[in-house]
mmCIF file of C-alpha atoms and ligand atoms in Angstrom:
data_model
loop_
_atom_site.group_PDB
_atom_site.id
_atom_site.type_symbol
_atom_site.label_atom_id
_atom_site.label_comp_id
_atom_site.label_asym_id
_atom_site.label_seq_id
_atom_site.Cartn_x
_atom_site.Cartn_y
_atom_site.Cartn_z
ATOM 1 C CA MET A 1 58.712 -11.582 5.346
ATOM 2 C CA THR A 2 60.821 -11.214 2.217
ATOM 3 C CA THR A 3 64.570 -11.364 2.692
ATOM 4 C CA ASN A 4 67.356 -10.293 0.343
ATOM 5 C CA ILE A 5 68.048 -13.971 -0.244
ATOM 6 C CA ASP A 6 64.456 -14.504 -1.446
ATOM 7 C CA ILE A 7 64.813 -11.583 -3.844
ATOM 8 C CA GLN A 8 68.158 -12.928 -5.082
ATOM 9 C CA GLN A 9 66.648 -16.362 -5.678
ATOM 10 C CA ALA A 10 63.704 -14.884 -7.545
ATOM 11 C CA ARG A 11 66.216 -13.271 -9.943
ATOM 12 C CA GLU A 12 68.471 -16.267 -10.573
ATOM 13 C CA GLN A 13 66.949 -17.385 -13.870
ATOM 14 C CA LEU A 14 66.877 -13.962 -15.526
ATOM 15 C CA VAL A 15 69.395 -12.303 -17.837
ATOM 16 C CA MET A 16 70.490 -9.131 -16.076
ATOM 17 C CA ILE A 17 70.583 -5.850 -17.990
ATOM 18 C CA ASN A 18 71.163 -3.508 -15.026
ATOM 19 C CA PRO A 19 71.784 -4.439 -11.361
ATOM 20 C CA GLN A 20 70.424 -1.161 -9.923
ATOM 21 C CA PRO A 21 67.651 -0.415 -10.515
ATOM 22 C CA TYR A 22 67.147 -4.073 -11.257
ATOM 23 C CA ASN A 23 66.275 -4.740 -14.882
ATOM 24 C CA ALA A 24 66.454 -8.177 -16.461
ATOM 25 C CA GLU A 25 65.245 -10.038 -19.523
ATOM 26 C CA ALA A 26 63.554 -13.394 -19.695
ATOM 27 C CA PRO A 27 65.920 -16.175 -20.766
ATOM 28 C CA PRO A 28 65.099 -17.010 -24.421
ATOM 29 C CA HIS A 29 63.759 -20.481 -23.510
ATOM 30 C CA ALA A 30 61.120 -18.818 -21.283
ATOM 31 C CA LEU A 31 59.158 -18.149 -24.461
ATOM 32 C CA ASP A 32 58.799 -21.907 -25.030
ATOM 33 C CA SER A 33 55.920 -21.936 -22.564
ATOM 34 C CA GLU A 34 52.684 -20.171 -23.245
ATOM 35 C CA ILE A 35 52.642 -18.873 -19.664
ATOM 36 C CA THR A 36 56.034 -17.623 -18.578
ATOM 37 C CA PRO A 37 57.127 -19.110 -15.250
ATOM 38 C CA THR A 38 57.217 -16.261 -12.720
ATOM 39 C CA ARG A 39 60.955 -16.563 -12.147
ATOM 40 C CA GLN A 40 61.546 -16.190 -15.886
ATOM 41 C CA HIS A 41 59.244 -13.179 -16.348
ATOM 42 C CA TYR A 42 61.295 -10.106 -17.301
ATOM 43 C CA VAL A 43 61.602 -7.306 -14.740
ATOM 44 C CA ARG A 44 61.702 -3.602 -15.484
ATOM 45 C CA SER A 45 61.926 -1.069 -12.671
ATOM 46 C CA ASN A 46 62.860 2.582 -12.890
ATOM 47 C CA PHE A 47 63.828 2.828 -9.204
ATOM 48 C CA SER A 48 64.910 0.615 -6.300
ATOM 49 C CA LEU A 49 62.422 -1.823 -4.801
ATOM 50 C CA PRO A 50 60.157 0.285 -2.574
ATOM 51 C CA SER A 51 58.434 -0.580 0.672
ATOM 52 C CA HIS A 52 54.647 -0.391 0.569
ATOM 53 C CA ASP A 53 52.286 0.083 3.511
ATOM 54 C CA GLY A 54 49.781 -2.449 2.177
ATOM 55 C CA THR A 55 46.920 -0.050 1.519
ATOM 56 C CA LEU A 56 45.507 1.427 -1.635
ATOM 57 C CA SER A 57 43.888 4.851 -1.381
ATOM 58 C CA VAL A 58 41.283 5.933 -3.896
ATOM 59 C CA GLY A 59 40.415 9.633 -4.068
ATOM 60 C CA GLY A 60 40.700 12.850 -6.009
ATOM 61 C CA ALA A 61 37.595 14.075 -7.833
ATOM 62 C CA VAL A 62 35.276 11.401 -6.425
ATOM 63 C CA GLU A 63 32.163 11.446 -4.240
ATOM 64 C CA ASN A 64 33.360 8.610 -2.058
ATOM 65 C CA PRO A 65 37.092 8.435 -1.278
ATOM 66 C CA PHE A 66 38.198 5.285 0.557
ATOM 67 C CA SER A 67 41.134 3.008 1.095
ATOM 68 C CA LEU A 68 41.502 -0.744 0.792
ATOM 69 C CA THR A 69 43.795 -3.259 2.405
ATOM 70 C CA LEU A 70 45.065 -6.259 0.465
ATOM 71 C CA ALA A 71 42.490 -8.415 2.259
ATOM 72 C CA GLU A 72 39.687 -6.053 1.245
ATOM 73 C CA LEU A 73 40.916 -6.029 -2.341
ATOM 74 C CA ARG A 74 40.943 -9.849 -2.331
ATOM 75 C CA ALA A 75 37.355 -9.847 -1.069
ATOM 76 C CA LEU A 76 36.109 -7.976 -4.175
ATOM 77 C CA PRO A 77 34.912 -9.988 -7.208
ATOM 78 C CA ALA A 78 38.052 -11.326 -8.867
ATOM 79 C CA LEU A 79 39.035 -11.665 -12.500
ATOM 80 C CA GLU A 80 41.858 -13.822 -13.849
ATOM 81 C CA ARG A 81 43.444 -13.117 -17.237
ATOM 82 C CA ALA A 82 46.589 -14.181 -19.052
ATOM 83 C CA VAL A 83 48.224 -10.983 -20.255
ATOM 84 C CA THR A 84 51.354 -10.532 -22.354
ATOM 85 C CA LEU A 85 53.430 -7.641 -21.038
ATOM 86 C CA GLU A 86 56.146 -6.092 -23.175
ATOM 87 C CA CYS A 87 58.420 -3.214 -22.273
ATOM 88 C CA ALA A 88 58.221 -0.344 -24.754
ATOM 89 C CA GLY A 89 62.036 -0.375 -24.807
ATOM 90 C CA ASN A 90 62.178 -4.033 -25.856
ATOM 91 C CA GLY A 91 64.468 -4.342 -28.901
ATOM 92 C CA ARG A 92 66.143 -0.977 -28.300
ATOM 93 C CA LEU A 93 69.577 -2.598 -28.713
ATOM 94 C CA ASP A 94 68.816 -3.244 -32.383
ATOM 95 C CA THR A 95 68.090 0.377 -33.257
ATOM 96 C CA ARG A 96 70.759 2.649 -34.801
ATOM 97 C CA PRO A 97 71.979 5.141 -33.767
ATOM 98 C CA LEU A 98 71.626 3.467 -30.348
ATOM 99 C CA PRO A 99 69.384 5.606 -28.140
ATOM 100 C CA THR A 100 70.006 6.114 -24.421
ATOM 101 C CA GLY A 101 67.963 3.946 -22.053
ATOM 102 C CA GLU A 102 68.204 0.369 -20.872
ATOM 103 C CA PRO A 103 69.865 -1.715 -23.609
ATOM 104 C CA TRP A 104 67.112 -4.301 -23.969
ATOM 105 C CA GLY A 105 67.711 -7.113 -26.444
ATOM 106 C CA GLY A 106 64.482 -8.816 -27.403
ATOM 107 C CA TYR A 107 63.341 -10.551 -24.238
ATOM 108 C CA ALA A 108 61.624 -7.834 -22.217
ATOM 109 C CA VAL A 109 58.370 -9.633 -22.995
ATOM 110 C CA SER A 110 56.538 -12.320 -21.011
ATOM 111 C CA THR A 111 53.043 -13.654 -20.348
ATOM 112 C CA ALA A 112 51.586 -14.316 -16.898
ATOM 113 C CA VAL A 113 48.190 -15.154 -15.454
ATOM 114 C CA TRP A 114 47.151 -12.187 -13.347
ATOM 115 C CA ARG A 115 44.352 -12.276 -10.806
ATOM 116 C CA GLY A 116 42.910 -9.205 -9.221
ATOM 117 C CA ALA A 117 40.007 -6.859 -8.733
ATOM 118 C CA ARG A 118 38.622 -4.923 -11.661
ATOM 119 C CA LEU A 119 39.769 -1.323 -11.734
ATOM 120 C CA SER A 120 36.295 -0.412 -13.063
ATOM 121 C CA ASP A 121 34.633 -1.819 -9.889
ATOM 122 C CA VAL A 122 36.955 0.139 -7.627
ATOM 123 C CA LEU A 123 36.355 3.345 -9.591
ATOM 124 C CA ALA A 124 32.580 2.803 -9.620
ATOM 125 C CA ARG A 125 32.606 2.475 -5.836
ATOM 126 C CA ALA A 126 34.503 5.767 -5.546
ATOM 127 C CA CYS A 127 31.945 7.447 -7.807
ATOM 128 C CA PRO A 128 34.013 9.843 -9.983
ATOM 129 C CA ARG A 129 32.564 13.344 -10.257
ATOM 130 C CA ALA A 130 31.299 14.558 -13.630
ATOM 131 C CA GLU A 131 34.332 16.793 -14.177
ATOM 132 C CA GLY A 132 36.783 13.869 -13.940
ATOM 133 C CA VAL A 133 38.861 13.329 -17.106
ATOM 134 C CA GLU A 134 41.808 11.148 -16.125
ATOM 135 C CA VAL A 135 42.855 8.694 -13.455
ATOM 136 C CA ARG A 136 46.327 8.933 -11.955
ATOM 137 C CA PHE A 137 48.142 5.887 -10.593
ATOM 138 C CA THR A 138 50.988 6.413 -8.141
ATOM 139 C CA GLY A 139 53.541 3.717 -7.391
ATOM 140 C CA ALA A 140 55.379 3.540 -4.068
ATOM 141 C CA ASP A 141 58.779 3.756 -5.799
ATOM 142 C CA SER A 142 60.717 6.969 -6.318
ATOM 143 C CA GLY A 143 64.241 8.253 -6.708
ATOM 144 C CA THR A 144 66.520 10.454 -8.729
ATOM 145 C CA TYR A 145 65.819 10.223 -12.396
ATOM 146 C CA HIS A 146 67.701 11.219 -15.488
ATOM 147 C CA LEU A 147 65.327 13.673 -17.062
ATOM 148 C CA THR A 148 64.927 14.252 -20.746
ATOM 149 C CA PRO A 149 65.930 17.775 -21.753
ATOM 150 C CA VAL A 150 62.378 18.530 -22.863
ATOM 151 C CA LEU A 151 60.996 18.834 -19.340
ATOM 152 C CA PRO A 152 63.725 20.298 -17.126
ATOM 153 C CA GLU A 153 61.132 21.826 -14.799
ATOM 154 C CA THR A 154 59.956 18.443 -13.492
ATOM 155 C CA GLY A 155 62.839 18.216 -11.003
ATOM 156 C CA ASP A 156 65.022 15.205 -10.420
ATOM 157 C CA HIS A 157 63.348 13.347 -7.560
ATOM 158 C CA LEU A 158 60.368 11.540 -8.960
ATOM 159 C CA ALA A 159 57.858 8.861 -8.073
ATOM 160 C CA PHE A 160 56.599 6.473 -10.713
ATOM 161 C CA VAL A 161 53.249 7.958 -11.719
ATOM 162 C CA ARG A 162 51.140 7.350 -14.816
ATOM 163 C CA SER A 163 47.602 8.156 -15.895
ATOM 164 C CA LEU A 164 44.889 6.769 -18.153
ATOM 165 C CA THR A 165 41.813 8.552 -19.414
ATOM 166 C CA LEU A 166 38.829 8.061 -17.107
ATOM 167 C CA SER A 167 36.823 6.538 -19.953
ATOM 168 C CA HIS A 168 39.526 3.908 -20.603
ATOM 169 C CA ALA A 169 40.054 3.178 -16.900
ATOM 170 C CA ALA A 170 36.387 2.972 -15.887
ATOM 171 C CA ASP A 171 35.122 0.800 -18.763
ATOM 172 C CA PRO A 172 34.643 -2.781 -17.491
ATOM 173 C CA ALA A 173 35.138 -4.080 -21.046
ATOM 174 C CA ASN A 174 38.812 -3.080 -20.885
ATOM 175 C CA GLU A 175 39.374 -5.531 -18.014
ATOM 176 C CA ILE A 176 42.101 -3.486 -16.358
ATOM 177 C CA LEU A 177 43.130 -5.312 -13.197
ATOM 178 C CA ILE A 178 44.436 -4.307 -9.826
ATOM 179 C CA ALA A 179 46.349 -7.574 -9.627
ATOM 180 C CA TYR A 180 47.564 -9.231 -6.435
ATOM 181 C CA ASP A 181 48.374 -12.734 -7.750
ATOM 182 C CA MET A 182 50.685 -13.745 -10.582
ATOM 183 C CA ASN A 183 50.611 -17.331 -11.840
ATOM 184 C CA GLY A 184 48.676 -18.445 -8.760
ATOM 185 C CA GLU A 185 50.943 -16.856 -6.146
ATOM 186 C CA PRO A 186 51.032 -13.487 -4.412
ATOM 187 C CA LEU A 187 52.979 -10.982 -6.526
ATOM 188 C CA ALA A 188 56.735 -11.213 -6.109
ATOM 189 C CA PRO A 189 58.471 -8.033 -4.871
ATOM 190 C CA ASP A 190 59.991 -7.278 -8.298
ATOM 191 C CA HIS A 191 56.580 -7.516 -9.968
ATOM 192 C CA GLY A 192 54.811 -5.040 -7.709
ATOM 193 C CA ARG A 193 53.918 -6.637 -4.361
ATOM 194 C CA PRO A 194 51.365 -6.239 -2.878
ATOM 195 C CA PHE A 195 49.361 -5.080 -5.919
ATOM 196 C CA ARG A 196 49.780 -3.509 -9.313
ATOM 197 C CA LEU A 197 47.831 -2.375 -12.303
ATOM 198 C CA VAL A 198 47.697 -4.670 -15.353
ATOM 199 C CA VAL A 199 46.521 -2.845 -18.479
ATOM 200 C CA PRO A 200 45.892 -5.356 -21.292
ATOM 201 C CA HIS A 201 47.122 -4.502 -24.812
ATOM 202 C CA TRP A 202 49.262 -1.584 -23.646
ATOM 203 C CA PHE A 203 53.020 -1.503 -23.403
ATOM 204 C CA ALA A 204 53.729 -2.477 -19.807
ATOM 205 C CA VAL A 205 54.733 1.007 -18.685
ATOM 206 C CA ALA A 206 50.994 1.572 -18.083
ATOM 207 C CA SER A 207 50.864 -1.328 -15.610
ATOM 208 C CA VAL A 208 51.963 0.570 -12.497
ATOM 209 C CA LYS A 209 53.594 -1.691 -9.884
ATOM 210 C CA TRP A 210 53.485 -1.208 -6.086
ATOM 211 C CA LEU A 211 50.284 0.743 -6.618
ATOM 212 C CA GLN A 212 49.704 3.102 -3.728
ATOM 213 C CA SER A 213 47.017 5.525 -4.801
ATOM 214 C CA ILE A 214 44.438 6.095 -7.482
ATOM 215 C CA ASP A 215 43.175 9.637 -8.008
ATOM 216 C CA VAL A 216 40.569 10.979 -10.392
ATOM 217 C CA LEU A 217 41.831 14.210 -11.980
ATOM 218 C CA THR A 218 39.949 17.074 -13.571
ATOM 219 C CA GLU A 219 42.921 17.969 -15.813
ATOM 220 C CA PRO A 220 45.147 15.758 -17.967
ATOM 221 C CA PHE A 221 48.222 14.554 -16.095
ATOM 222 C CA ASN A 222 51.612 15.309 -17.625
ATOM 223 C CA GLY A 223 54.233 13.655 -15.465
ATOM 224 C CA GLU A 224 57.701 12.732 -16.676
ATOM 225 C CA PHE A 225 56.764 9.108 -17.403
ATOM 226 C CA GLN A 226 54.283 10.109 -20.055
ATOM 227 C CA THR A 227 55.511 13.433 -21.390
ATOM 228 C CA GLY A 228 59.319 13.178 -21.064
ATOM 229 C CA HIS A 229 59.933 9.455 -21.305
ATOM 230 C CA TYR A 230 57.657 6.885 -22.985
ATOM 231 C CA ILE A 231 57.123 9.255 -25.892
ATOM 232 C CA TYR A 232 57.902 8.425 -29.499
ATOM 233 C CA GLN A 233 60.014 11.341 -30.696
ATOM 234 C CA TRP A 234 59.982 10.679 -34.434
ATOM 235 C CA PRO A 235 62.474 12.383 -36.724
ATOM 236 C CA ASP A 236 59.785 13.356 -39.232
ATOM 237 C CA ARG A 237 56.440 13.792 -37.457
ATOM 238 C CA ALA A 238 54.803 14.979 -34.251
ATOM 239 C CA PRO A 239 55.679 13.142 -31.009
ATOM 240 C CA GLU A 240 53.208 10.538 -29.717
ATOM 241 C CA PRO A 241 52.841 8.885 -26.325
ATOM 242 C CA VAL A 242 53.659 5.180 -26.135
ATOM 243 C CA SER A 243 50.410 3.250 -25.751
ATOM 244 C CA HIS A 244 49.506 -0.087 -27.411
ATOM 245 C CA MET A 245 52.024 -2.856 -28.038
ATOM 246 C CA ARG A 246 53.076 -3.086 -31.681
ATOM 247 C CA VAL A 247 52.572 -6.190 -33.761
ATOM 248 C CA ARG A 248 55.505 -8.564 -33.471
ATOM 249 C CA ALA A 249 56.505 -12.175 -34.182
ATOM 250 C CA ARG A 250 59.277 -14.128 -32.531
ATOM 251 C CA ILE A 251 60.864 -17.438 -33.505
ATOM 252 C CA THR A 252 61.287 -19.514 -30.341
ATOM 253 C CA ASP A 253 62.358 -22.837 -31.905
ATOM 254 C CA PRO A 254 65.015 -23.353 -33.148
ATOM 255 C CA PRO A 255 66.519 -21.193 -30.390
ATOM 256 C CA PRO A 256 68.861 -18.353 -31.389
ATOM 257 C CA ALA A 257 72.176 -19.522 -32.918
ATOM 258 C CA ALA A 258 71.142 -23.183 -32.818
ATOM 259 C CA ALA A 259 72.675 -26.013 -34.853
ATOM 260 C CA ILE A 260 70.087 -28.553 -35.999
ATOM 261 C CA ARG A 261 70.072 -31.706 -38.133
ATOM 262 C CA ALA A 262 68.966 -31.633 -41.760
ATOM 263 C CA GLY A 263 65.449 -32.933 -42.414
ATOM 264 C CA THR A 264 61.928 -31.957 -41.460
ATOM 265 C CA TYR A 265 61.935 -29.366 -38.673
ATOM 266 C CA THR A 266 58.958 -27.595 -37.135
ATOM 267 C CA ILE A 267 59.805 -23.935 -36.632
ATOM 268 C CA ARG A 268 57.744 -22.520 -33.761
ATOM 269 C CA GLY A 269 57.133 -19.106 -32.380
ATOM 270 C CA ARG A 270 54.853 -16.574 -30.746
ATOM 271 C CA ALA A 271 53.264 -13.425 -32.071
ATOM 272 C CA TRP A 272 51.486 -10.588 -30.266
ATOM 273 C CA SER A 273 49.989 -7.164 -30.789
ATOM 274 C CA GLY A 274 48.123 -4.609 -28.711
ATOM 275 C CA THR A 275 46.141 -3.384 -31.719
ATOM 276 C CA GLY A 276 44.211 -6.544 -32.603
ATOM 277 C CA SER A 277 44.605 -10.303 -32.588
ATOM 278 C CA ILE A 278 47.212 -11.787 -34.915
ATOM 279 C CA THR A 279 45.702 -12.675 -38.288
ATOM 280 C CA ALA A 280 48.781 -13.961 -40.154
ATOM 281 C CA VAL A 281 52.369 -14.984 -39.597
ATOM 282 C CA GLU A 282 54.660 -15.490 -42.580
ATOM 283 C CA VAL A 283 58.096 -17.027 -42.653
ATOM 284 C CA SER A 284 61.043 -16.303 -44.932
ATOM 285 C CA LEU A 285 63.866 -18.831 -45.178
ATOM 286 C CA THR A 286 66.238 -16.962 -47.449
ATOM 287 C CA GLY A 287 66.857 -13.607 -45.817
ATOM 288 C CA ALA A 288 65.158 -11.983 -48.812
ATOM 289 C CA GLY A 289 61.404 -11.831 -49.684
ATOM 290 C CA GLU A 290 59.697 -15.166 -50.405
ATOM 291 C CA TRP A 291 57.250 -14.992 -47.528
ATOM 292 C CA GLN A 292 55.343 -18.220 -46.914
ATOM 293 C CA PRO A 293 52.321 -18.547 -44.617
ATOM 294 C CA ALA A 294 52.826 -20.192 -41.216
ATOM 295 C CA ARG A 295 50.108 -22.132 -39.356
ATOM 296 C CA LEU A 296 48.613 -19.792 -36.801
ATOM 297 C CA ASP A 297 46.911 -21.093 -33.650
ATOM 298 C CA GLN A 298 43.713 -19.429 -32.498
ATOM 299 C CA PRO A 299 44.186 -17.052 -29.592
ATOM 300 C CA THR A 300 43.803 -18.847 -26.252
ATOM 301 C CA GLY A 301 42.716 -15.578 -24.653
ATOM 302 C CA PRO A 302 42.155 -11.965 -25.644
ATOM 303 C CA TYR A 303 45.361 -10.545 -24.180
ATOM 304 C CA GLN A 304 48.071 -13.134 -24.681
ATOM 305 C CA TRP A 305 50.474 -14.001 -27.463
ATOM 306 C CA GLN A 306 49.479 -16.540 -30.095
ATOM 307 C CA SER A 307 51.488 -19.576 -31.148
ATOM 308 C CA TRP A 308 52.423 -20.397 -34.730
ATOM 309 C CA SER A 309 54.447 -23.054 -36.520
ATOM 310 C CA PHE A 310 55.950 -23.799 -39.913
ATOM 311 C CA THR A 311 57.172 -27.097 -41.335
ATOM 312 C CA TRP A 312 60.621 -26.662 -42.829
ATOM 313 C CA GLN A 313 62.663 -29.063 -44.949
ATOM 314 C CA ALA A 314 66.015 -28.005 -43.555
ATOM 315 C CA THR A 315 69.001 -28.502 -45.857
ATOM 316 C CA PRO A 316 72.653 -28.294 -44.737
ATOM 317 C CA GLY A 317 74.174 -24.832 -44.504
ATOM 318 C CA ARG A 318 73.586 -21.578 -42.689
ATOM 319 C CA HIS A 319 70.099 -20.157 -43.005
ATOM 320 C CA SER A 320 68.559 -16.884 -41.987
ATOM 321 C CA LEU A 321 65.002 -17.340 -40.804
ATOM 322 C CA ARG A 322 62.576 -14.513 -40.409
ATOM 323 C CA ALA A 323 58.972 -14.319 -39.206
ATOM 324 C CA ARG A 324 56.563 -11.465 -39.821
ATOM 325 C CA ALA A 325 53.167 -10.929 -38.184
ATOM 326 C CA THR A 326 50.061 -9.011 -39.240
ATOM 327 C CA ASP A 327 47.240 -8.085 -36.856
ATOM 328 C CA ALA A 328 43.489 -7.573 -37.216
ATOM 329 C CA ALA A 329 43.993 -3.825 -37.668
ATOM 330 C CA ASP A 330 46.233 -4.675 -40.677
ATOM 331 C CA ASN A 331 49.376 -3.542 -38.927
ATOM 332 C CA VAL A 332 52.382 -5.443 -40.227
ATOM 333 C CA GLN A 333 55.961 -5.461 -38.993
ATOM 334 C CA PRO A 334 58.429 -3.178 -40.772
ATOM 335 C CA ASP A 335 61.781 -4.424 -42.133
ATOM 336 C CA VAL A 336 63.802 -1.832 -40.243
ATOM 337 C CA PRO A 337 63.282 -0.428 -36.722
ATOM 338 C CA PRO A 338 60.957 2.588 -36.642
ATOM 339 C CA TRP A 339 63.654 4.898 -35.215
ATOM 340 C CA ASN A 340 62.674 7.397 -32.524
ATOM 341 C CA ARG A 341 64.897 9.316 -30.148
ATOM 342 C CA LEU A 342 64.376 7.170 -27.057
ATOM 343 C CA GLY A 343 64.195 3.872 -28.939
ATOM 344 C CA TYR A 344 60.667 2.666 -28.184
ATOM 345 C CA GLY A 345 58.454 0.210 -29.995
ATOM 346 C CA ASN A 346 61.039 -1.538 -32.162
ATOM 347 C CA ASN A 347 58.963 -4.215 -33.856
ATOM 348 C CA ALA A 348 61.155 -4.724 -36.927
ATOM 349 C CA VAL A 349 61.250 -8.227 -38.403
ATOM 350 C CA GLU A 350 63.989 -10.184 -36.630
ATOM 351 C CA VAL A 351 66.629 -12.276 -38.390
ATOM 352 C CA HIS A 352 67.462 -15.604 -36.821
ATOM 353 C CA TYR A 353 70.592 -17.509 -37.978
ATOM 354 C CA VAL A 354 70.536 -21.297 -37.852
ATOM 355 C CA ASP A 355 73.190 -23.827 -38.851
ATOM 356 C CA VAL A 356 71.879 -27.034 -40.355
ATOM 357 C CA VAL A 357 74.355 -29.920 -40.258
HETATM 358 N N1 MTE B 1 55.777 1.603 -9.919
HETATM 359 C C1 MTE B 1 56.347 1.236 -11.080
HETATM 360 N N2 MTE B 1 55.593 0.565 -11.968
HETATM 361 C C2 MTE B 1 56.132 0.181 -13.145
HETATM 362 C C3 MTE B 1 57.466 0.510 -13.480
HETATM 363 C C4 MTE B 1 58.238 1.223 -12.534
HETATM 364 O O1 MTE B 1 59.409 1.538 -12.743
HETATM 365 N N3 MTE B 1 57.641 1.563 -11.335
HETATM 366 N N4 MTE B 1 57.952 0.143 -14.707
HETATM 367 C C5 MTE B 1 56.969 -0.074 -15.760
HETATM 368 C C6 MTE B 1 57.552 -0.664 -16.947
HETATM 369 S S1 MTE B 1 58.423 0.393 -17.937
HETATM 370 C C7 MTE B 1 57.365 -1.984 -17.272
HETATM 371 S S2 MTE B 1 57.964 -2.586 -18.737
HETATM 372 C C8 MTE B 1 56.624 -2.888 -16.388
HETATM 373 C C9 MTE B 1 57.420 -4.152 -16.079
HETATM 374 O O2 MTE B 1 56.679 -5.034 -15.299
HETATM 375 P P1 MTE B 1 57.402 -6.334 -14.712
HETATM 376 O O3 MTE B 1 58.659 -5.897 -14.023
HETATM 377 O O4 MTE B 1 56.447 -7.022 -13.821
HETATM 378 O O5 MTE B 1 57.748 -7.190 -15.923
HETATM 379 O O6 MTE B 1 56.281 -2.280 -15.159
HETATM 380 C C10 MTE B 1 55.824 -0.952 -15.284
HETATM 381 N N5 MTE B 1 55.342 -0.510 -13.990
HETATM 382 MO MO1 MO B 2 58.913 -0.764 -19.851
#
């Protein structure tokens, strides 16, 4: 049984953004490890922690509806993958004018090893009917929700529900998991106990926690969490739903606002993207242009951030360090946040100040 004390302890190492619903960033040093320790993995929840009856029902437009207990899910062939999850609102605090929404700094991003059943296996067993177009995922959490003005008709008591296209969800190559273990232990309550979706490459809003039901739909789903929120409302072009993580690099060492000794210093960091592996990271030491190539490590897996480093001859004074990543689809980070009304997907190049003494 999980007590309030257990939940409190699980939250001790995080940097709180909102006590209720509980939202918290990873501490900056969490990014020093390739796999984020579970207690340092950021948490984002739209509602209070729900209770869950321990079963997953699979139905809708399928030939063979069924339900699974956690034990039955564990008995299916398992897949284990390290997956970097990033909140689409990560970096919102650095966008101007400041949008509404949780004021995330830059640490709503973490990487964990997830183990679970393949969503494609579960869907194949249910046998979707030919007219199926989307799959809807319903979480056990619900509550009152501050609606965007664009969809007043959706009401104000909502559950957390998202969908994927059936072709995306049912393709085994996409390795979407119904995960029950995180870093070798059963999922913690804040991360979706007893099971959750993990959708590699996508902003983590797609990875529905406390998963309760999976339904094949014959019409596209347009719930609040994919038509009201989690939409890029650009000032100058048509709105787009939030989907893949945007290319981004982060300096992890020296840590933010550090003072270091003059001499040779290895700058280290991580870089990630949902639109292709990272192909280059460049570093600027002057706050202006002058981009120099960093050493980029090969990916250790298809869905996790990559490590990079740069050897710096640090001279006394204050320096502004910047790192910029490019991915295999040739996406490169912009200099300024790509402003949109709800402040999603800020992947602007970050400036890191360091004092060298
Ligand atoms: N049921 C449910 N699933 C959810 C959410 C939620 O509020 N309810 N938040 C989503 C968002 S916006 C993010 S960023 C991730 C966060 O996952 P984590 O808390 O394990 O880091 O969960 C996603 N899954
Ligand atoms: Mo998120």
